[in-house]
Tab-separated table of C-alpha atoms in Angstrom:
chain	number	residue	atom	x	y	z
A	571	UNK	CA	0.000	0.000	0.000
A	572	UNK	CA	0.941	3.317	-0.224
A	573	UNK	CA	0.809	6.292	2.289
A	574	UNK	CA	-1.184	9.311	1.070
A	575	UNK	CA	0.752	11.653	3.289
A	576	UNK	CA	3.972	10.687	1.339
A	577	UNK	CA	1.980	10.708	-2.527
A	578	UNK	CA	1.625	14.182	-2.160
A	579	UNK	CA	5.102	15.179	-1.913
A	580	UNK	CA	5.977	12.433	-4.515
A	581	UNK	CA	3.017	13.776	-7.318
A	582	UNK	CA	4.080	17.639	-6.024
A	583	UNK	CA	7.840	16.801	-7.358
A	584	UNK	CA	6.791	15.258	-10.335
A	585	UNK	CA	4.843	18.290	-11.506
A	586	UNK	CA	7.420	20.752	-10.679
A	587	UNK	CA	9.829	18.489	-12.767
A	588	UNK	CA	7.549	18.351	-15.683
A	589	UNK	CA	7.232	21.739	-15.411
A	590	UNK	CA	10.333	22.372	-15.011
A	591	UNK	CA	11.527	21.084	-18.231
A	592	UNK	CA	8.300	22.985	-19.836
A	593	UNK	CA	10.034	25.912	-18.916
A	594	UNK	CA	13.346	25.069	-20.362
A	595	UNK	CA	12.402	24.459	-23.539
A	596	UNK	CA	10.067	27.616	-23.244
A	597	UNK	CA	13.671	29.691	-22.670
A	598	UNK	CA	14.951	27.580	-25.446
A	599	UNK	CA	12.324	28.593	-28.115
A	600	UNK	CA	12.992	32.478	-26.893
A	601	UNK	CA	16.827	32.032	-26.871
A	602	UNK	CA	16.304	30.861	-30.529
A	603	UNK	CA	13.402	33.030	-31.943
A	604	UNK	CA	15.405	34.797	-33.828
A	605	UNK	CA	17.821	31.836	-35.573
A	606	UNK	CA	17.729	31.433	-39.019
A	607	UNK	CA	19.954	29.333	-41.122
A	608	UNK	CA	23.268	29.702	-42.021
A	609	UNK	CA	23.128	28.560	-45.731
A	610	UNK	CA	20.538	30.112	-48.718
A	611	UNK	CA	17.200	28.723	-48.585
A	612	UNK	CA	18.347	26.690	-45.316
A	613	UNK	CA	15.468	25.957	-42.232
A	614	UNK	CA	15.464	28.324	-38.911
A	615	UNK	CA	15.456	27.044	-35.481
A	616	UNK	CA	11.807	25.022	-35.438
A	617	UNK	CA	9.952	25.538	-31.947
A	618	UNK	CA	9.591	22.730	-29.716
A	619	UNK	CA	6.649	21.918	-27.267
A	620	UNK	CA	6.448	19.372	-24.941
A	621	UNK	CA	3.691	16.631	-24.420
A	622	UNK	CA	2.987	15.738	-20.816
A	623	UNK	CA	1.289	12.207	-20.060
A	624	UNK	CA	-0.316	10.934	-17.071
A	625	UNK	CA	1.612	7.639	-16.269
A	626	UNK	CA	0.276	5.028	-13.563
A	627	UNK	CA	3.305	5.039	-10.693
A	628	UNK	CA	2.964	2.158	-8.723
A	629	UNK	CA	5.270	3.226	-6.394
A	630	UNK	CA	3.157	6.554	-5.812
A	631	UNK	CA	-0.052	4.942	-5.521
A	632	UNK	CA	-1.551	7.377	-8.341
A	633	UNK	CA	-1.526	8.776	-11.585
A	634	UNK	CA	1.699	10.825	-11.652
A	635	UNK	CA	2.889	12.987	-14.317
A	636	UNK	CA	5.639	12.856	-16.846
A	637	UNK	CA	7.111	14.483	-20.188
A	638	UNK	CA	6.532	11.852	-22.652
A	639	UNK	CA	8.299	13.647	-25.211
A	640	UNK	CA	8.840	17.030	-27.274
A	641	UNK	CA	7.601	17.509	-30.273
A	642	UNK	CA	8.932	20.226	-32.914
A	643	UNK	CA	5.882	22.830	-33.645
A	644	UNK	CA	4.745	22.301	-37.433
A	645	UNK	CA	3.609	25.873	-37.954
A	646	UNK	CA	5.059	26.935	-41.200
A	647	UNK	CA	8.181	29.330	-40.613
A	648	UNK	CA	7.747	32.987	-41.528
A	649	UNK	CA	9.300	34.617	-44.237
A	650	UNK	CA	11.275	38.119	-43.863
A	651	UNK	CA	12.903	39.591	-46.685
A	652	UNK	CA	16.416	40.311	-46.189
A	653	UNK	CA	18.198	39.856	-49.303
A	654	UNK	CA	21.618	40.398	-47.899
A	655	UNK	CA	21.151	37.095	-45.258
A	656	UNK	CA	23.228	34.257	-45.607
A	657	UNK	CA	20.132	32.395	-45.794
A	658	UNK	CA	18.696	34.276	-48.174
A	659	UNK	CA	16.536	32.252	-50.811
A	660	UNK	CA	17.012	33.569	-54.412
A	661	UNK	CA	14.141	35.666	-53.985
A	662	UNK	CA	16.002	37.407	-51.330
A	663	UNK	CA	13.745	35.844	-48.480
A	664	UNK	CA	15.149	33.890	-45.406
A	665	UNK	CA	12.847	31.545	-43.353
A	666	UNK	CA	12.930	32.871	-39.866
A	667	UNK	CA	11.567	30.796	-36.565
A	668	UNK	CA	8.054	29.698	-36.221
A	669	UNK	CA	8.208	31.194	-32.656
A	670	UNK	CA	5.927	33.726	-31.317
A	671	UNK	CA	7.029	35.724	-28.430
A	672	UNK	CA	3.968	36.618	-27.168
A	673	UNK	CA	2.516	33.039	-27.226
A	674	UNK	CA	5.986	31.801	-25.665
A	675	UNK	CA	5.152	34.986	-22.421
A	676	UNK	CA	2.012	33.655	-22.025
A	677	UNK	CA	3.000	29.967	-21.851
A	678	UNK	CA	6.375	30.555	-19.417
A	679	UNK	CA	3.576	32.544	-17.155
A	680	UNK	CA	1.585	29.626	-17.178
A	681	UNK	CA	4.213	27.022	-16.342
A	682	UNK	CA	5.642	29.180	-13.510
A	683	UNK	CA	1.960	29.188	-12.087
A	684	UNK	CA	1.596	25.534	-12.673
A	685	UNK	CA	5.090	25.342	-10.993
A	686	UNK	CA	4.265	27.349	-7.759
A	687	UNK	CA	0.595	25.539	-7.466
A	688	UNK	CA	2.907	22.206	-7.381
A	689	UNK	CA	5.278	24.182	-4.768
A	690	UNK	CA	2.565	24.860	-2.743
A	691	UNK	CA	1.292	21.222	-2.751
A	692	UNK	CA	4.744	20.161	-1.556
A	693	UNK	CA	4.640	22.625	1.252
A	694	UNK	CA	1.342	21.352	2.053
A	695	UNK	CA	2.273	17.496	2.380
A	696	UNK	CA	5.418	18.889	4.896
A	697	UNK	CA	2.958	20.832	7.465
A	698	UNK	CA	0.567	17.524	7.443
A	699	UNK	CA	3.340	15.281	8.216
A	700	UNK	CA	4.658	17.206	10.269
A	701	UNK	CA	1.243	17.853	12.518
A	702	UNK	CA	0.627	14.038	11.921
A	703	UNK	CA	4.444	13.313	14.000
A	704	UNK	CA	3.840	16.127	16.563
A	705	UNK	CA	0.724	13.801	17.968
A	706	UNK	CA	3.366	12.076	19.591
A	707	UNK	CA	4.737	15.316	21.209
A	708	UNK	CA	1.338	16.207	22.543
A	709	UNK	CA	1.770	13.585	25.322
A	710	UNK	CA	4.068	15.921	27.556
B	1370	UNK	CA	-4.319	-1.824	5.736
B	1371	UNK	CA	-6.299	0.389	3.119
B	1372	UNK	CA	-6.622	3.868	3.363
B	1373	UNK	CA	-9.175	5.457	5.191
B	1374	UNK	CA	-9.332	2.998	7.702
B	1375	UNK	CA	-8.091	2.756	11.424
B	1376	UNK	CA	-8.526	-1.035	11.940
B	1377	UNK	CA	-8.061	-1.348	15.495
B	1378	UNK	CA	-6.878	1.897	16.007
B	1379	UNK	CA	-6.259	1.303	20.108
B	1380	UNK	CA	-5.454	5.131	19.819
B	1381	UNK	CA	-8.868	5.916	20.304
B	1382	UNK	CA	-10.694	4.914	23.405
B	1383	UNK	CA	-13.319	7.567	22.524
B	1384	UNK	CA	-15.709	7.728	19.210
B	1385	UNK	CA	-14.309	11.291	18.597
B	1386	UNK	CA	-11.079	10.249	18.690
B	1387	UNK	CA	-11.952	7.208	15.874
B	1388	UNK	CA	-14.222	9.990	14.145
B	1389	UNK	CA	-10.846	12.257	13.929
B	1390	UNK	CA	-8.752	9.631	13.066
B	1391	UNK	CA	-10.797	8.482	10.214
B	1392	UNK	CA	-11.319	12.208	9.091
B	1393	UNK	CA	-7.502	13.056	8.661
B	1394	UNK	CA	-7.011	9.770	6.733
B	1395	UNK	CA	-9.652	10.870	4.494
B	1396	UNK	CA	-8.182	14.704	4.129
B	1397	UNK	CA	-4.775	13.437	3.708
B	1398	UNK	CA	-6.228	10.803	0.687
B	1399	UNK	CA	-8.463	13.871	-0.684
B	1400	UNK	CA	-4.944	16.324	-1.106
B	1401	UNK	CA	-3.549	13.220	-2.549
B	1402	UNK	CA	-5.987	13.253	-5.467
B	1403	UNK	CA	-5.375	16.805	-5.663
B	1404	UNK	CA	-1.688	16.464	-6.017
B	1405	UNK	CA	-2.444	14.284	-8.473
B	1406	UNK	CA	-5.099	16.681	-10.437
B	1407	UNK	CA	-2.230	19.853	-10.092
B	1408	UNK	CA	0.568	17.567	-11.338
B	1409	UNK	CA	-1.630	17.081	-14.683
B	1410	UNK	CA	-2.911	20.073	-14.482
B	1411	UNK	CA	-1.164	20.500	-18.381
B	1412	UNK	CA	-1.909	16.602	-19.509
B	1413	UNK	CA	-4.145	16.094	-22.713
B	1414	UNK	CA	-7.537	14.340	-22.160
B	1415	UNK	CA	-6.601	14.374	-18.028
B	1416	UNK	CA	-10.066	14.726	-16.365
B	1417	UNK	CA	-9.972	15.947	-12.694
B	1418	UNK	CA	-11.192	13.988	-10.085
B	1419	UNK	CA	-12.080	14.123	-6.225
B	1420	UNK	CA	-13.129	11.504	-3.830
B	1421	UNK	CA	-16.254	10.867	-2.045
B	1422	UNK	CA	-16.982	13.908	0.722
B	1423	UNK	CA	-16.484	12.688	4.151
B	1424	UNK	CA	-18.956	10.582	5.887
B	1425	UNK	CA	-19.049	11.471	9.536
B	1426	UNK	CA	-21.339	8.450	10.588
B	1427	UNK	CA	-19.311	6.625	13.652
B	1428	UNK	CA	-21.181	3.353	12.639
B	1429	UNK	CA	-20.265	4.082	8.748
B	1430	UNK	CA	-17.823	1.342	7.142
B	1431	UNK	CA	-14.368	3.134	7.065
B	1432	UNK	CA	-13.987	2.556	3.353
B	1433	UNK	CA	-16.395	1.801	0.562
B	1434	UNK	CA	-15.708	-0.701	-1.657
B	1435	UNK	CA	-15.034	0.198	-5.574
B	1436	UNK	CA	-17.153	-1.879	-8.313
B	1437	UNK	CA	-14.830	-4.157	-10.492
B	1438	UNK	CA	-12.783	-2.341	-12.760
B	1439	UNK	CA	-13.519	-2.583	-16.484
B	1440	UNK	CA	-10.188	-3.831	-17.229
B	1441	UNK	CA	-9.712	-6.154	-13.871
B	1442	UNK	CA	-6.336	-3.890	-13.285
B	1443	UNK	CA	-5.220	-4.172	-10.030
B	1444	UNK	CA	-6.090	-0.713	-8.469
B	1445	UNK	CA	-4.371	0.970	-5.591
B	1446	UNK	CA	-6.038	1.973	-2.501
B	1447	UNK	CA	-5.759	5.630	-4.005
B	1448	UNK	CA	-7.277	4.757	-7.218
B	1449	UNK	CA	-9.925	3.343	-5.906
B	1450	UNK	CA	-10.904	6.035	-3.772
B	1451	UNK	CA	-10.513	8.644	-6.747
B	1452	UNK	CA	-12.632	6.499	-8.953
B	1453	UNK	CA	-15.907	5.639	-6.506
B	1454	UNK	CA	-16.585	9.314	-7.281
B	1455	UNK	CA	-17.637	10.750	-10.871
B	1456	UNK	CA	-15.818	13.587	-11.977
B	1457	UNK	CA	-16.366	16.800	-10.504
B	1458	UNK	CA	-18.067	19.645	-11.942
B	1459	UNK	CA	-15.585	21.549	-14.027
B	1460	UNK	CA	-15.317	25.148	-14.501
B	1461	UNK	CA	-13.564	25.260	-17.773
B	1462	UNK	CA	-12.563	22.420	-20.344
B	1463	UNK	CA	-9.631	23.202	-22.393
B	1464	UNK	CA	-9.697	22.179	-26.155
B	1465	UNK	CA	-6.556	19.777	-24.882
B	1466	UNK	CA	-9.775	17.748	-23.286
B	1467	UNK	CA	-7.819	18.883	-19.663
B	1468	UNK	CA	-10.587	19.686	-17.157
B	1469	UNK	CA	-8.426	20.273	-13.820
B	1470	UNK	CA	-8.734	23.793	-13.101
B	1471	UNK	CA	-5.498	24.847	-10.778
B	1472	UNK	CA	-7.913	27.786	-8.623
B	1473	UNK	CA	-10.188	25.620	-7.807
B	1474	UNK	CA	-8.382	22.680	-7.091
B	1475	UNK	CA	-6.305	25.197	-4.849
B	1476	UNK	CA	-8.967	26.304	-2.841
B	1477	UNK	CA	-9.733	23.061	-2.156
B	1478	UNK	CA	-6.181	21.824	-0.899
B	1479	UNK	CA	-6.938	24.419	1.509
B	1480	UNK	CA	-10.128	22.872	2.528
B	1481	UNK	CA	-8.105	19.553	2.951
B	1482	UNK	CA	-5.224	21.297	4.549
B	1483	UNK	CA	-7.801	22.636	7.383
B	1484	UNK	CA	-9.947	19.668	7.642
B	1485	UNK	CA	-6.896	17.632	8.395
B	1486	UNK	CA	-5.258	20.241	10.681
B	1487	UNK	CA	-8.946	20.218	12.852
B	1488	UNK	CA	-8.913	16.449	12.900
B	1489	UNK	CA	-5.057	16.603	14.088
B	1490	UNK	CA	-6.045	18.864	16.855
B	1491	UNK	CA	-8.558	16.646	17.966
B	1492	UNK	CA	-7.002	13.903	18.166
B	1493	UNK	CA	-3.687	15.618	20.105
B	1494	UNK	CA	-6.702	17.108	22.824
B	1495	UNK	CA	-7.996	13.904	23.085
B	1496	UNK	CA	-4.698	11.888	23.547
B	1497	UNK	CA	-3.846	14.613	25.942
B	1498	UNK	CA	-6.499	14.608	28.128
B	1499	UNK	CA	-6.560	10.451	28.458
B	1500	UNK	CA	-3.436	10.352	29.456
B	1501	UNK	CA	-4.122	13.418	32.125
B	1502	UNK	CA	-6.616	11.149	33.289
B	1503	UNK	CA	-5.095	8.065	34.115
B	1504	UNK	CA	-1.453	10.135	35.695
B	1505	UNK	CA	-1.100	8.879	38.900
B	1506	UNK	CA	-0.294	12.484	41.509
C	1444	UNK	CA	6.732	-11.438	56.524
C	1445	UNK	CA	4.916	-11.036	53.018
C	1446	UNK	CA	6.766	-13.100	50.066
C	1447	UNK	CA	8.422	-10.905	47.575
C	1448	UNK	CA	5.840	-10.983	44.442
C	1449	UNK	CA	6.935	-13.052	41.534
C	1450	UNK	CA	6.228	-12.741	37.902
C	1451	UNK	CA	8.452	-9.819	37.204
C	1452	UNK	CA	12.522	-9.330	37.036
C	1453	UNK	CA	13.126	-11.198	34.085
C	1454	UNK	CA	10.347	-10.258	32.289
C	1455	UNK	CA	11.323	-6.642	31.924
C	1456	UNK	CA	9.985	-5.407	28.482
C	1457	UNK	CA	12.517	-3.206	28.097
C	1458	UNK	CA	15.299	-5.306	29.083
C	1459	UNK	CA	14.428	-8.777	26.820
C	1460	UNK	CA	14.259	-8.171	22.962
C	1461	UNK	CA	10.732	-9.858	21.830
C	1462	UNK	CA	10.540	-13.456	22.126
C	1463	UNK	CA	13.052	-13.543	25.207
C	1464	UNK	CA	10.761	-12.124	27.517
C	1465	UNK	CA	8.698	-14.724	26.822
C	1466	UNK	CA	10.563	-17.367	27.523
C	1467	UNK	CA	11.474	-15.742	30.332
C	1468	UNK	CA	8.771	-15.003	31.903
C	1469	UNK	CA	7.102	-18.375	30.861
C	1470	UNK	CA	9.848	-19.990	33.820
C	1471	UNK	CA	9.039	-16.732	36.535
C	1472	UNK	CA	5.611	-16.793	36.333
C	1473	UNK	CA	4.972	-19.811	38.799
C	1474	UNK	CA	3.503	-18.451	41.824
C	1475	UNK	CA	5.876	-19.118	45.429
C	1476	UNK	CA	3.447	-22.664	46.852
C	1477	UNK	CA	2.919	-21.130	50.219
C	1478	UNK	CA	1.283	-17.660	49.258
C	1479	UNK	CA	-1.792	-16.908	50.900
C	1480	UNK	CA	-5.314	-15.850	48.749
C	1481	UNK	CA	-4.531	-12.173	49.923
C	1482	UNK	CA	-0.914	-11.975	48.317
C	1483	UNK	CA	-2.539	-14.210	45.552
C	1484	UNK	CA	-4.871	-11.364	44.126
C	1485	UNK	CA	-1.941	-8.632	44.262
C	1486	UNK	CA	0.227	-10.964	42.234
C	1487	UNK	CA	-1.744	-11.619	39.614
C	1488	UNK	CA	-3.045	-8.321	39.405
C	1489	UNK	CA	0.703	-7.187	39.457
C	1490	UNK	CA	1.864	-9.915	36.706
C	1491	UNK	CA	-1.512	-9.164	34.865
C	1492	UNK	CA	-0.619	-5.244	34.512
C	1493	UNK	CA	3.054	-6.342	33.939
C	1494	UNK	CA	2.058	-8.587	30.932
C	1495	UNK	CA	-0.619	-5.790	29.867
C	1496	UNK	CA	2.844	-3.912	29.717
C	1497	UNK	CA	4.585	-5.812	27.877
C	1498	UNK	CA	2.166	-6.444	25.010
C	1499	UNK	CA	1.042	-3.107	24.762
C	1500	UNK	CA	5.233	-2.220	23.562
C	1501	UNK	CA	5.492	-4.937	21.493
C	1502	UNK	CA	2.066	-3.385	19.741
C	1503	UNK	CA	4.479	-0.017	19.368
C	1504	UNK	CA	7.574	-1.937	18.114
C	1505	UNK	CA	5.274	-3.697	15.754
C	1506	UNK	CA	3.956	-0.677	14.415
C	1507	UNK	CA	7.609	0.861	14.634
C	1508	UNK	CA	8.865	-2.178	12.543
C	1509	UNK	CA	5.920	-1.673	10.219
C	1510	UNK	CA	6.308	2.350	9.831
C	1511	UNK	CA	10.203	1.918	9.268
C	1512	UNK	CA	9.624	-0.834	6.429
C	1513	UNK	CA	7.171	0.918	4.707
C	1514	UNK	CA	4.388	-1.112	5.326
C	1515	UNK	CA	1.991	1.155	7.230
C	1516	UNK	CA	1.490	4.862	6.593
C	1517	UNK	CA	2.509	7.589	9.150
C	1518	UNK	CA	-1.120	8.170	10.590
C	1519	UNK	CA	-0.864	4.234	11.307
C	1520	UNK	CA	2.294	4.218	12.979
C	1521	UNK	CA	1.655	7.850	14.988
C	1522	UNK	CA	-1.763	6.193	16.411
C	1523	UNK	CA	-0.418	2.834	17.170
C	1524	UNK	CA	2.598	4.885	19.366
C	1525	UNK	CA	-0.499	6.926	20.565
C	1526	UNK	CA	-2.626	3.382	21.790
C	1527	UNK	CA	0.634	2.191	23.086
C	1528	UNK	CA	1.565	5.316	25.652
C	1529	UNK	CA	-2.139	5.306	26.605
C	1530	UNK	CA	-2.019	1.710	27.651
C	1531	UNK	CA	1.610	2.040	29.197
C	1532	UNK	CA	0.572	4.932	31.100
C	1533	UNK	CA	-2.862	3.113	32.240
C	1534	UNK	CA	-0.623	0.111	33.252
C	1535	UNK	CA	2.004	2.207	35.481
C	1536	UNK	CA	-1.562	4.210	36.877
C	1537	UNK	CA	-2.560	0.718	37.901
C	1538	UNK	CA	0.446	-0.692	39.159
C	1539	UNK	CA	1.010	2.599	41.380
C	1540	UNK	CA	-1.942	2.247	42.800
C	1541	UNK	CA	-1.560	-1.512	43.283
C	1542	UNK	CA	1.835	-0.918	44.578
C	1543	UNK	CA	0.558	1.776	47.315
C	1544	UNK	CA	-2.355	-0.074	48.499
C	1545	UNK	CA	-0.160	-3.145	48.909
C	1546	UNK	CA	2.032	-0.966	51.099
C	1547	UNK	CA	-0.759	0.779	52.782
C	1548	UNK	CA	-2.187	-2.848	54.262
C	1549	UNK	CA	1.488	-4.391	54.777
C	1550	UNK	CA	1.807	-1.634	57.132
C	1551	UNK	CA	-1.419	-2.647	58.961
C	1552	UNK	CA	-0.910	-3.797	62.547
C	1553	UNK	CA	-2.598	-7.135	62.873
């Protein structure tokens, strides 16, 4: 069996890891939103997104969570025209990132909220262990 | 021993003491399922899910019994909790088919935070005040 | 002269690991042949409380053993420790009182 008191912590750490690694490849696409190719007519840096799944942990005693994998963003690249760019096409147009900054804002906000909610969780499981082990200390 | 039960709990000479007992298992199983619902609070298709509100009967069976799973998968004591209920009422359900919303399952890890704090109490008072009563001088 | 009360010494919970006291106690047990009804009723009472003693830590080491191996969750372990000083300090509440009203009428002038 497992002890809910100790699932809580266990599920709280695997969000903030999942998370976590949202985030990185959040900073990634930003760091990158600007890359294009080095060659004519080469690709730009292709955004990435991650897929989380819900995976069955035995050990937990629940459904905990987990980055299955990441996935590069199909969105066709934009095109700026920039004729003297080493990866300028012949028409003088160079493929630049399919990233968005303002959808890439708006996603880092929401991992960092999904991050602190799991924070909070953890800090949760702590004080109810803790309250559950001062019982004993009640007896003085 | 399953979850939500005190089999033989010889920590609790008085009904209110069982009754408190059996409420912080059930707030400590209830965050757990929350936990669960704010880890995948970003997983596709991930439907939130509570467990059954707490019965405060003293005669009541500590734990109810799930029906058979469809699959016959071995469930754990958790699981089976989670899944006597039906999904909760969701405020919002993102195209991603993701209904756990993080506010409300917040507010009510506070709920279980208190409910299991209160039962805590009780059961320290209680403890304390049998053993005041049996201290010899 | 009253005959020292038997059924303790070896027995010691804290002294013999599990399984020792038993055996133990099993060979101290025997009441002294020539005790009279009187000193009859405070020895068992006394080896009564003292085995009451006993099992109620081995129900805290069991729950100890169990809460250390993983087996039973922290709630579990906390109530069974809970039970356990409850009973322990019930025993010793008993066994003081036994103790002083055995003194009380061994003091008696007859």
């Amino acid at each position: 069996m497992s002890d809910p008191l100790t699932t809580i912590g266990a599920l709280a750490g695997a969000g903030m890891e999942a998370q976590s690694q949202r985030l990185r490849i959040v900073a990634q696409n930003m760091a990158n939103a600007r890359s294009a190719g080095a060659t004519p007519g080469a690709d730009p840096y292709q955004r990435r997104t991650v897929i989380f799944s819900a995976e069955m942990d035995r050990a937990i005693g629940s459904y905990s969570v987990d980055v299955k994998r990441t996935e590069l963003d199909p969105t066709p690249f934009r095109l700026e025209h920039d004729p003297s760019h080493p990866a300028a096409d012949a028409a003088g147009n160079v493929k630049m990132p399919n990233v968005n900054m303002l959808v890439e804002m708006a996603d880092m906000r929401e991992a960092n909220l999904s991050y602190e909610a799991n924070l909070q969780m953890m800090r949760r499981a702590r004080t109810m262990i803790s309250s559950t082990i001062d019982l004993l200390r009640s007896g003085q | 021993m399953i979850v939500g039960t005190v089999d033989g709990s010889s920590s609790a000479p008085l009904w209110v003491s069982e009754l408190a007992s059996r409420k912080a298992s059930w707030a400590a199983a209830r965050q757990a399922t929350i936990a669960g619902n704010i880890a995948n609070a970003d997983t596709p298709e991930y439907r939130a899910r509570d467990i059954a509100p707490f019965n405060p009967d003293p005669y009541a069976r500590p734990l109810q019994m799930s029906r058979t799973h469809a699959l016959h998968m071995e469930l754990t004591d958790l699981e089976r909790l989670a899944e006597a209920v039906d999904e909760t009422g969701t405020w919002d359900i993102a195209h991603s088919g993701n209904t756990v919303s993080i506010d409300e399952e917040m507010i009510k890890s506070g709920q279980a935070s208190r409910d299991h704090q209160m039962s805590v109490a009780v059961m320290s008072t209680f403890h304390r005040m049998m053993l005041s009563a049996v201290s010899f001088r | 002269m009253i005959s020292p009360l038997s059924g303790l010494g070896a027995t010691d919970p804290l002294i013999q690991p599990p399984g020792g006291a038993q055996a133990a106690g099993a060979a101290a047990v025997a009441p002294a042949p020539t005790q009279s009804p009187d000193q009859d009723s405070f020895a068992q009472t006394f080896k009564d409380v003292a085995a009451n003693a006993r099992d109620t830590m081995r129900q805290g080491e069991a729950a100890a053993i169990a809460g250390l191996g993983g087996e039973a969750t922290i709630q579990e372990v906390v109530e069974a420790m809970m039970g356990a000083e409850q009973q322990l300090r019930t025993a010793l509440a008993i066994r003081d009182r036994v103790v002083a009203a055995y003194q009380e009428v061994s003091r008696m002038q007859i």
